[in-house]
Amino acid sequence: CETQHCDYFDYWGQGTMVTVTSATPKSPSVFPLMECGSGTGNMVTLGCLATDFTPSSLTYSWSKSGAALTDFIQYPPTMTGNYYTGISQISVNRNDWDNRVNFKCVAAHSTGNVEATLTKPSK
């Protein structure tokens, strides 16, 4: 008696993403993004843009003067042509920003980590 099993979904679980590709992995280029102008309020929004990478799996992390920050947003990557673009943003205390505290964004990819440091430009 032959039995077939179709329980592969249970094995992988809901929400598991598997990427199969023959493309050669390509490291992202990472660019810091910051608000233009003085802005208002107690917070400043900073961003981290990763472009031209493959495969799509990319994870951001943020730190302030070496201490990990966890309250940030990471948007799903989008494909443009044959490569992906991803972005993350974080709101930081305006006093820290005005006092030129260093913030670092790290984009972790299968090809390695790429980082960008964000510091308020001097006048």
PDB file of C-alpha atoms in Angstrom:
ATOM      1  CA  CYS A   1       0.000   0.000   0.000  1.00  0.00           C
ATOM      2  CA  GLU A   2       1.542   3.316  -1.095  1.00  0.00           C
ATOM      3  CA  THR A   3       1.127   6.371   1.102  1.00  0.00           C
ATOM      4  CA  GLN A   4       1.810   9.961   0.087  1.00  0.00           C
ATOM      5  CA  HIS A   5       2.588  12.697   2.562  1.00  0.00           C
ATOM      6  CA  CYS A   6       1.903  16.339   1.850  1.00  0.00           C
ATOM      7  CA  ASP A   7       3.034  17.720   5.179  1.00  0.00           C
ATOM      8  CA  TYR A   8       5.931  19.859   3.935  1.00  0.00           C
ATOM      9  CA  PHE A   9       4.041  23.005   4.944  1.00  0.00           C
ATOM     10  CA  ASP A  10       3.940  21.790   8.532  1.00  0.00           C
ATOM     11  CA  TYR A  11       7.684  21.132   8.410  1.00  0.00           C
ATOM     12  CA  TRP A  12       8.606  24.619   7.167  1.00  0.00           C
ATOM     13  CA  GLY A  13       5.908  26.385   9.144  1.00  0.00           C
ATOM     14  CA  GLN A  14       3.763  29.342   8.324  1.00  0.00           C
ATOM     15  CA  GLY A  15       5.749  32.479   7.554  1.00  0.00           C
ATOM     16  CA  THR A  16       8.960  30.703   6.543  1.00  0.00           C
ATOM     17  CA  MET A  17      10.407  32.157   3.352  1.00  0.00           C
ATOM     18  CA  VAL A  18      12.630  30.073   1.105  1.00  0.00           C
ATOM     19  CA  THR A  19      14.506  31.825  -1.702  1.00  0.00           C
ATOM     20  CA  VAL A  20      15.866  29.777  -4.584  1.00  0.00           C
ATOM     21  CA  THR A  21      17.997  31.700  -7.042  1.00  0.00           C
ATOM     22  CA  SER A  22      20.786  31.143  -9.502  1.00  0.00           C
ATOM     23  CA  ALA A  23      21.838  34.799  -9.389  1.00  0.00           C
ATOM     24  CA  THR A  24      25.306  35.627  -8.122  1.00  0.00           C
ATOM     25  CA  PRO A  25      25.019  37.297  -4.694  1.00  0.00           C
ATOM     26  CA  LYS A  26      25.760  41.032  -4.776  1.00  0.00           C
ATOM     27  CA  SER A  27      26.549  43.170  -1.743  1.00  0.00           C
ATOM     28  CA  PRO A  28      24.392  46.246  -1.073  1.00  0.00           C
ATOM     29  CA  SER A  29      25.549  49.826  -1.309  1.00  0.00           C
ATOM     30  CA  VAL A  30      24.377  51.641   1.840  1.00  0.00           C
ATOM     31  CA  PHE A  31      23.549  55.349   2.055  1.00  0.00           C
ATOM     32  CA  PRO A  32      22.674  57.395   5.159  1.00  0.00           C
ATOM     33  CA  LEU A  33      19.523  59.528   5.002  1.00  0.00           C
ATOM     34  CA  MET A  34      18.817  62.495   7.267  1.00  0.00           C
ATOM     35  CA  GLU A  35      16.286  65.291   7.478  1.00  0.00           C
ATOM     36  CA  CYS A  36      17.001  68.498   5.608  1.00  0.00           C
ATOM     37  CA  GLY A  37      16.432  71.761   7.440  1.00  0.00           C
ATOM     38  CA  SER A  38      15.982  72.324  11.139  1.00  0.00           C
ATOM     39  CA  GLY A  39      12.642  70.551  11.567  1.00  0.00           C
ATOM     40  CA  THR A  40      10.473  70.805  14.659  1.00  0.00           C
ATOM     41  CA  GLY A  41       9.673  68.677  17.687  1.00  0.00           C
ATOM     42  CA  ASN A  42      11.821  66.535  19.952  1.00  0.00           C
ATOM     43  CA  MET A  43      12.638  63.799  17.437  1.00  0.00           C
ATOM     44  CA  VAL A  44      14.614  63.560  14.189  1.00  0.00           C
ATOM     45  CA  THR A  45      14.017  60.811  11.622  1.00  0.00           C
ATOM     46  CA  LEU A  46      17.091  59.105  10.167  1.00  0.00           C
ATOM     47  CA  GLY A  47      17.163  56.520   7.414  1.00  0.00           C
ATOM     48  CA  CYS A  48      19.388  53.900   5.884  1.00  0.00           C
ATOM     49  CA  LEU A  49      19.024  53.018   2.189  1.00  0.00           C
ATOM     50  CA  ALA A  50      20.500  49.785   0.804  1.00  0.00           C
ATOM     51  CA  THR A  51      20.548  49.442  -2.981  1.00  0.00           C
ATOM     52  CA  ASP A  52      21.539  47.031  -5.749  1.00  0.00           C
ATOM     53  CA  PHE A  53      21.752  43.801  -3.731  1.00  0.00           C
ATOM     54  CA  THR A  54      20.738  40.190  -4.262  1.00  0.00           C
ATOM     55  CA  PRO A  55      19.399  37.942  -2.806  1.00  0.00           C
ATOM     56  CA  SER A  56      16.627  39.901  -1.116  1.00  0.00           C
ATOM     57  CA  SER A  57      17.323  38.841   2.470  1.00  0.00           C
ATOM     58  CA  LEU A  58      18.694  41.854   4.369  1.00  0.00           C
ATOM     59  CA  THR A  59      18.454  42.750   8.058  1.00  0.00           C
ATOM     60  CA  TYR A  60      19.106  46.169   9.561  1.00  0.00           C
ATOM     61  CA  SER A  61      20.428  47.057  12.985  1.00  0.00           C
ATOM     62  CA  TRP A  62      20.959  50.481  14.544  1.00  0.00           C
ATOM     63  CA  SER A  63      23.192  51.742  17.332  1.00  0.00           C
ATOM     64  CA  LYS A  64      23.861  55.006  19.167  1.00  0.00           C
ATOM     65  CA  SER A  65      27.478  55.478  20.248  1.00  0.00           C
ATOM     66  CA  GLY A  66      27.894  51.687  20.207  1.00  0.00           C
ATOM     67  CA  ALA A  67      24.696  50.863  22.158  1.00  0.00           C
ATOM     68  CA  ALA A  68      22.077  48.839  20.270  1.00  0.00           C
ATOM     69  CA  LEU A  69      18.789  50.549  19.385  1.00  0.00           C
ATOM     70  CA  THR A  70      15.704  48.422  18.797  1.00  0.00           C
ATOM     71  CA  ASP A  71      12.855  50.830  18.042  1.00  0.00           C
ATOM     72  CA  PHE A  72      13.251  51.156  14.269  1.00  0.00           C
ATOM     73  CA  ILE A  73      11.255  50.260  11.165  1.00  0.00           C
ATOM     74  CA  GLN A  74      12.524  47.960   8.416  1.00  0.00           C
ATOM     75  CA  TYR A  75      10.500  47.913   5.209  1.00  0.00           C
ATOM     76  CA  PRO A  76      10.416  44.845   2.939  1.00  0.00           C
ATOM     77  CA  PRO A  77      12.857  45.070   0.016  1.00  0.00           C
ATOM     78  CA  THR A  78      11.542  45.864  -3.448  1.00  0.00           C
ATOM     79  CA  MET A  79      12.976  44.651  -6.733  1.00  0.00           C
ATOM     80  CA  THR A  80      14.097  47.103  -9.402  1.00  0.00           C
ATOM     81  CA  GLY A  81      15.498  45.405 -12.481  1.00  0.00           C
ATOM     82  CA  ASN A  82      17.522  42.435 -11.232  1.00  0.00           C
ATOM     83  CA  TYR A  83      18.418  43.876  -7.828  1.00  0.00           C
ATOM     84  CA  TYR A  84      16.732  44.814  -4.573  1.00  0.00           C
ATOM     85  CA  THR A  85      16.406  48.052  -2.624  1.00  0.00           C
ATOM     86  CA  GLY A  86      15.637  48.204   1.086  1.00  0.00           C
ATOM     87  CA  ILE A  87      15.170  50.953   3.619  1.00  0.00           C
ATOM     88  CA  SER A  88      15.042  51.338   7.381  1.00  0.00           C
ATOM     89  CA  GLN A  89      14.189  54.380   9.468  1.00  0.00           C
ATOM     90  CA  ILE A  90      14.530  55.374  13.090  1.00  0.00           C
ATOM     91  CA  SER A  91      13.463  58.369  15.182  1.00  0.00           C
ATOM     92  CA  VAL A  92      16.145  59.724  17.506  1.00  0.00           C
ATOM     93  CA  ASN A  93      16.194  62.386  20.199  1.00  0.00           C
ATOM     94  CA  ARG A  94      16.804  65.835  18.718  1.00  0.00           C
ATOM     95  CA  ASN A  95      19.210  66.747  21.568  1.00  0.00           C
ATOM     96  CA  ASP A  96      21.395  63.740  20.713  1.00  0.00           C
ATOM     97  CA  TRP A  97      21.337  64.698  17.037  1.00  0.00           C
ATOM     98  CA  ASP A  98      22.086  68.387  17.733  1.00  0.00           C
ATOM     99  CA  ASN A  99      24.985  67.338  19.997  1.00  0.00           C
ATOM    100  CA  ARG A 100      26.452  65.330  17.090  1.00  0.00           C
ATOM    101  CA  VAL A 101      26.034  61.895  18.687  1.00  0.00           C
ATOM    102  CA  ASN A 102      27.007  59.131  16.223  1.00  0.00           C
ATOM    103  CA  PHE A 103      24.290  56.784  14.993  1.00  0.00           C
ATOM    104  CA  LYS A 104      25.210  53.708  12.989  1.00  0.00           C
ATOM    105  CA  CYS A 105      23.095  51.653  10.626  1.00  0.00           C
ATOM    106  CA  VAL A 106      24.300  48.165   9.650  1.00  0.00           C
ATOM    107  CA  ALA A 107      22.785  46.253   6.734  1.00  0.00           C
ATOM    108  CA  ALA A 108      23.479  42.538   7.288  1.00  0.00           C
ATOM    109  CA  HIS A 109      23.475  40.547   4.034  1.00  0.00           C
ATOM    110  CA  SER A 110      24.696  37.105   2.997  1.00  0.00           C
ATOM    111  CA  THR A 111      27.673  38.825   1.329  1.00  0.00           C
ATOM    112  CA  GLY A 112      28.650  40.558   4.587  1.00  0.00           C
ATOM    113  CA  ASN A 113      27.740  43.593   6.655  1.00  0.00           C
ATOM    114  CA  VAL A 114      27.758  47.108   5.225  1.00  0.00           C
ATOM    115  CA  GLU A 115      27.439  50.098   7.534  1.00  0.00           C
ATOM    116  CA  ALA A 116      26.776  53.814   7.423  1.00  0.00           C
ATOM    117  CA  THR A 117      27.431  56.329  10.198  1.00  0.00           C
ATOM    118  CA  LEU A 118      25.053  59.238  10.619  1.00  0.00           C
ATOM    119  CA  THR A 119      26.160  62.385  12.451  1.00  0.00           C
ATOM    120  CA  LYS A 120      24.643  65.845  12.171  1.00  0.00           C
ATOM    121  CA  PRO A 121      26.824  67.817   9.748  1.00  0.00           C
ATOM    122  CA  SER A 122      28.746  70.739  11.236  1.00  0.00           C
ATOM    123  CA  LYS A 123      27.595  74.151  10.136  1.00  0.00           C
TER     124      LYS A 123
END
